[in-house]
């Protein structure tokens, strides 16, 4: 059992169990602030023992790809390798092997393993809007915004679904700025 | 229920605390997925994700804090002071000060409408994650109500009685006999370092800082009614010493068991002291510029500055009245909070 004391987030004093799962907030005995502590059954879950992993392979039984002496319990949902209970990683409702898991994270093929994304649409839009206050800077930033918007049009954006509106706005705004600069330079050259 | 790739936005948004919080604002939001809770941190140009699978969530705890009330009091005092000054001051200050009062009133109304502030965390078998988006109690309670059914679907349901009974059993079994149930840690003695105190600082520098703030209040009040070079010198020394102690207190409180109210008060006092010093220095320089003959001598400039009468200078009057009130309120509030902290088990 890996029991953890539930403590008040405000004063960090462990809360008595009488305060768990009350219908509304109850006052903390230490800081007197209202506290709502919602406890779930996972708190009492025993750590899985590894006894099942020790099951040895019998004749005509499928063996684990990584541990040939152990009995396979499930195939990998991505590569199909047979896995013992030690190698089986249950992830997002699928059973995958550690190699596929590592490859999925590295190649960003498994969305649920991603922990970081760059928002190119926000960058393109910021490059199209913010430098406008400095006017002259847009000579550089407008083409940069156009490049980022076109180059990363198909790059994954936020994990929360969003439209391409930011890219469209960035292209429109930076397009107007770039065109303006081109006209200005053209006019200056024609005068010279 | 949500599809595999879709998320439902949960109420509440907040700013994540961190070393670069002042430079890069990291906004936090919670999303409810099909089988996990997504904690999203957005810096504006990047996003970081933390997933908590419903089957792994052990507890969600939210507690009200006094941050919102403190902010209401500070805003109320500022509004009252600016309203008062606008009555006393002549043109053009009778337009500027009411505008500032209206500006603060807007913040006050928004803060009241948002409701009481809170702190929340989520617990799994291996981590304790603070949830910055649940910084308002009503949002935290709403989110708990929304998550309860999906977590129970993933983990099964235990009645409140069963949960309390199991907790009591474990606490009784694993705790030293002499300690009453539910008052001490059991196996994992403290939460992770990100949430637990790491230093045993008991508030020595704060003991000096808050009386010094009250002394600053006295100086600001005396400076309004008396113009003497000795008072100016005393003021320079008092404010300088207070700034030093405010810096030392801000450094020492980092990682200590002090609560948000005391920490925030120390930081706000330090910021105000610096702003006040800058304003007074600005007036001192401005006075010198207006009297070029005295620019060559510091002593002459100080005498000239001392001779300024707040009753004839609404800006100086405003600064000194505001400072006297602020130093007094924060000094007294600090002493009260410090006494509470030092008498608690965390500060003992």
Coordinates of C-alpha atoms in Angstrom, one line a residue, chain A residues 16 46 53 71 73 75 85 89 112 120 132 142 173:
Chain A
X16 CA -8.4 14.0 8.9
X46 CA -2.5 -2.4 -4.0
X53 CA 5.5 -12.6 -15.0
X71 CA 4.6 -17.3 -21.8
X73 CA -0.1 -13.2 -23.0
X75 CA 0.4 -9.4 -29.1
X85 CA 3.0 -9.6 -18.9
X89 CA 2.4 -1.9 -21.7
X112 CA -1.0 10.5 -26.3
X120 CA 3.4 27.7 -35.5
X132 CA 3.5 46.5 -36.9
X142 CA 6.3 40.0 -42.8
X173 CA -1.7 40.4 -43.0

